[in-house]
mmCIF file of C-alpha atoms and ligand atoms in Angstrom:
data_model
loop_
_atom_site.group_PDB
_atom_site.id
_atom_site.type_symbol
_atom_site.label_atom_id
_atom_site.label_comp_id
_atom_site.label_asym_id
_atom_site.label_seq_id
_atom_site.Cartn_x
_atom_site.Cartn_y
_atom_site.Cartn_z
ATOM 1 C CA UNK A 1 84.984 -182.645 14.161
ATOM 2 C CA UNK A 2 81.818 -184.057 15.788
ATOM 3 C CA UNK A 3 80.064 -183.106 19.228
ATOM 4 C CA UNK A 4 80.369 -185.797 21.493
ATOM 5 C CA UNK A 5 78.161 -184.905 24.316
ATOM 6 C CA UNK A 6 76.121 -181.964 25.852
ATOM 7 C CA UNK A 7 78.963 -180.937 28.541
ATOM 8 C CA UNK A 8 76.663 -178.791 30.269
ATOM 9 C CA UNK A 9 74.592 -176.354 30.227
ATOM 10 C CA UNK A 10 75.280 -172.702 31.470
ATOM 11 C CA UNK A 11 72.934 -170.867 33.554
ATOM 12 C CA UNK A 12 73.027 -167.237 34.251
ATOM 13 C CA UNK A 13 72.232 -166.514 37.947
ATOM 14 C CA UNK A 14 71.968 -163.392 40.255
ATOM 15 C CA UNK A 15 72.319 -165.328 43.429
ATOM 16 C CA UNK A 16 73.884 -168.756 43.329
ATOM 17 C CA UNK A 17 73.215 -169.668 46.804
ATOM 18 C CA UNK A 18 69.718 -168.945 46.812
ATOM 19 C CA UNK A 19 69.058 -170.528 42.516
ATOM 20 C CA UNK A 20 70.989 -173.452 44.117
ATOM 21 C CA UNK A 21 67.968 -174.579 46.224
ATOM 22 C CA UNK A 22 66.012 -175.345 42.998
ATOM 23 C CA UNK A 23 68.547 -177.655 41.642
ATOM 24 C CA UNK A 24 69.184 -179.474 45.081
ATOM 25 C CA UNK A 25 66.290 -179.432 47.152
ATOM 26 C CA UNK A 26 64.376 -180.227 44.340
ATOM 27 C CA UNK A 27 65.456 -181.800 41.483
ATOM 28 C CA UNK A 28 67.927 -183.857 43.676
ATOM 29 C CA UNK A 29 71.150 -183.108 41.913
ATOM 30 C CA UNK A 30 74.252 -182.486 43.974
ATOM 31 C CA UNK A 31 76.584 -179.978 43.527
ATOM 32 C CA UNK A 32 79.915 -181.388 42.251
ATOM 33 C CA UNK A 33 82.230 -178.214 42.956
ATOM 34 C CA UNK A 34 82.521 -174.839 42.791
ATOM 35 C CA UNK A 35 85.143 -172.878 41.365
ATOM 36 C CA UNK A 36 85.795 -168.892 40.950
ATOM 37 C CA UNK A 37 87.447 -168.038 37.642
ATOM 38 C CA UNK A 38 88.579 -164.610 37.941
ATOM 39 C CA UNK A 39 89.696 -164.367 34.051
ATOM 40 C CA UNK A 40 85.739 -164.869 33.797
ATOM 41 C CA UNK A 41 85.019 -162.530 36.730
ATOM 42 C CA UNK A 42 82.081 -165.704 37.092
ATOM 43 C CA UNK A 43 81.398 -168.227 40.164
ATOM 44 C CA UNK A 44 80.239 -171.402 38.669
ATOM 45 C CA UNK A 45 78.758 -174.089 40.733
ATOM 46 C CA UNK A 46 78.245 -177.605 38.297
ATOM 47 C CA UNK A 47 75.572 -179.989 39.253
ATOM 48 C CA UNK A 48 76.387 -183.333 37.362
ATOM 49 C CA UNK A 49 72.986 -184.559 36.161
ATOM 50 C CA UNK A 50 73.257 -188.172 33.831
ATOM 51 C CA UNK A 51 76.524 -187.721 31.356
ATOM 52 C CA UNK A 52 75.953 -184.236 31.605
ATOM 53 C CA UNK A 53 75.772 -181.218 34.296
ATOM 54 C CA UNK A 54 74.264 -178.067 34.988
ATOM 55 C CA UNK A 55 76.680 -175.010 35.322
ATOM 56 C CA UNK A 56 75.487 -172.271 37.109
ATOM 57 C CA UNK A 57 77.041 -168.592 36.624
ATOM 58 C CA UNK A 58 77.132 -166.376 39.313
ATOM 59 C CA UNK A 59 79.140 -162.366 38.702
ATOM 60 C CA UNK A 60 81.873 -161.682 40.760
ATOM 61 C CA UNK A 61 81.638 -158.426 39.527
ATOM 62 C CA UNK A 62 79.620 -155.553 37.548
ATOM 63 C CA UNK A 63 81.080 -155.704 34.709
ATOM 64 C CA UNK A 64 81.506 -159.220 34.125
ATOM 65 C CA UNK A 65 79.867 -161.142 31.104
ATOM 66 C CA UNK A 66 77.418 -162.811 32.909
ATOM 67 C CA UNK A 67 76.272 -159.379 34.739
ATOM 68 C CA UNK A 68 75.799 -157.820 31.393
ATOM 69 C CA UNK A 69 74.053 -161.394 30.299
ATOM 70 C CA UNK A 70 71.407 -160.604 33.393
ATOM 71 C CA UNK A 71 70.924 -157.053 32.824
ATOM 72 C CA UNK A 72 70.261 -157.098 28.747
ATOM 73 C CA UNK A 73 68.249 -160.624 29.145
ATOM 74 C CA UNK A 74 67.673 -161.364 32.765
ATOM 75 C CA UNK A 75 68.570 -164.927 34.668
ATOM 76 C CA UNK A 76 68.450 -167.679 32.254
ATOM 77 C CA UNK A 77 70.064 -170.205 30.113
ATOM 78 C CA UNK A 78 73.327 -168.372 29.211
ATOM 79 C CA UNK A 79 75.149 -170.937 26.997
ATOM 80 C CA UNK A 80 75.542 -174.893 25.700
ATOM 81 C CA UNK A 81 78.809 -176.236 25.713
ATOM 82 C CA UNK A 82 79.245 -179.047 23.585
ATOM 83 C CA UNK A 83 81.879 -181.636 24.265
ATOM 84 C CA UNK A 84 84.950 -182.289 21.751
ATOM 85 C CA UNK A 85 87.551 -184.686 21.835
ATOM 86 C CA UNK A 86 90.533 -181.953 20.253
ATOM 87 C CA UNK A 87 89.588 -178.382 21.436
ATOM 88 C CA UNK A 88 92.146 -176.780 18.462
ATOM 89 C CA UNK A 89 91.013 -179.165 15.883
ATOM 90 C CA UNK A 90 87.635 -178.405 16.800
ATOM 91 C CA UNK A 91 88.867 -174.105 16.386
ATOM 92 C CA UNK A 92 90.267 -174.864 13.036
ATOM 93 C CA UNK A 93 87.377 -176.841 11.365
ATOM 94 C CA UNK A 94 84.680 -173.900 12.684
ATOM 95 C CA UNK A 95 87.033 -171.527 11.666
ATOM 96 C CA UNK A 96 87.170 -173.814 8.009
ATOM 97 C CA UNK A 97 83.027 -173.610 7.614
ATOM 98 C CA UNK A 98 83.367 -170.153 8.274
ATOM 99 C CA UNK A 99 81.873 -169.912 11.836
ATOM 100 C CA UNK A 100 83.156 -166.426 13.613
ATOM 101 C CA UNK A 101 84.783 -167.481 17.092
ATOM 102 C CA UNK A 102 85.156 -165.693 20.120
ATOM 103 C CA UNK A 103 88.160 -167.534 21.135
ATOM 104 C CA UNK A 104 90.227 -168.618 18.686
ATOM 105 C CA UNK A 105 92.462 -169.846 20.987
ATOM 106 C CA UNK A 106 91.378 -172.090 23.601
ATOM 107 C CA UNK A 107 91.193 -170.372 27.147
ATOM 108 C CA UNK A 108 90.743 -172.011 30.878
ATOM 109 C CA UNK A 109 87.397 -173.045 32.045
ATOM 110 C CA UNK A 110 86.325 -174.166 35.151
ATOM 111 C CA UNK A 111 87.097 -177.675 35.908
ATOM 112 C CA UNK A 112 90.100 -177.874 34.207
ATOM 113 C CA UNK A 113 88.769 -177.872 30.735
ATOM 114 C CA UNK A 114 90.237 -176.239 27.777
ATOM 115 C CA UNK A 115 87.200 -173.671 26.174
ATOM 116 C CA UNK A 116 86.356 -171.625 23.525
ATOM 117 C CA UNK A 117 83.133 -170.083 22.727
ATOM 118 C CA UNK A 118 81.171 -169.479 19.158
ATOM 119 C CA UNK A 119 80.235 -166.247 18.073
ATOM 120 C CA UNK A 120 75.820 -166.085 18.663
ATOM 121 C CA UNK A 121 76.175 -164.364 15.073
ATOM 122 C CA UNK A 122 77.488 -167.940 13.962
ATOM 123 C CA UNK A 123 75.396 -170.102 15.546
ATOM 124 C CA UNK A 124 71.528 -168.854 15.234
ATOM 125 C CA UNK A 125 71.732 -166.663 18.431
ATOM 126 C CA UNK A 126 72.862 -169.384 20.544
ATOM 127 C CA UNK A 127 76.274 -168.823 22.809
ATOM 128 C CA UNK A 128 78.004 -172.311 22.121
ATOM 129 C CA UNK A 129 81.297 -173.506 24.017
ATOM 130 C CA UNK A 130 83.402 -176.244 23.094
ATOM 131 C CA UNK A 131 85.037 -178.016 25.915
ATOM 132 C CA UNK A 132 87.612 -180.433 26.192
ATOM 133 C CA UNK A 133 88.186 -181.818 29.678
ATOM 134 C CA UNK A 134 90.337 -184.545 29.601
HETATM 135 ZN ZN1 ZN B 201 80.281 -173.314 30.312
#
């Protein structure tokens, strides 16, 4: 397995409207879609920037994962997702070097792309996604 990319780069938001300002009006990036995933209980809004994007994460709900994210740390960078070309290949060789997954199965992501996150405990702290979008 080898990371082919930063994907993106997931950012935990209270209000995506109002954080999308930043990323438009002033760094110039445009916002290449938006997409509720209920599954995720998350709006996500990506800004392609380069080869890679921005994805901002907005709670649909109290008790999703990126409310709890903002109420133990606050806004901020939630998660990396790395690019793979195989999404299960890429399960079974983490699983091989003994990395802890969330998913071991791949799940939806927005986009279209096939997902499956690290365990932080795995990965020095740091919430990593593969993604495979094809
Ligand atoms: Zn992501």
């Amino acid at each position: 397995m080898k990371a082919l990319k930063i994907d993106h780069i997931g950012i935990a938001v209270k209000n995506l409207d109002e954080t999308l300002k930043f990323y438009t009006d002033v760094l110039g990036l445009e916002v290449g879609g938006t997409e509720v995933v209920e599954e995720q209980k998350v709006k996500v809004a990506f800004l392609p920037v380069g080869d890679s994007e921005v994805e901002l994460l907005e709670s649909t709900s109290e008790d999703g994962p990126i409310a709890k994210f903002i109420e133990k740390n606050g806004e901020g960078i939630q998660h990396i997702a790395f690019k793979v070309d195989n999404i299960e290949e890429a399960i079974a060789f983490m699983q091989e070097k003994g990395m802890k997954m969330i998913d071991e199965q791949p799940r939806y992501g927005a986009g279209g792309a096939k997902i499956a996150f690290v365990h932080p405990k795995s990965s020095n702290r740091v919430l990593v996604e593969l993604s495979q979008r094809d």
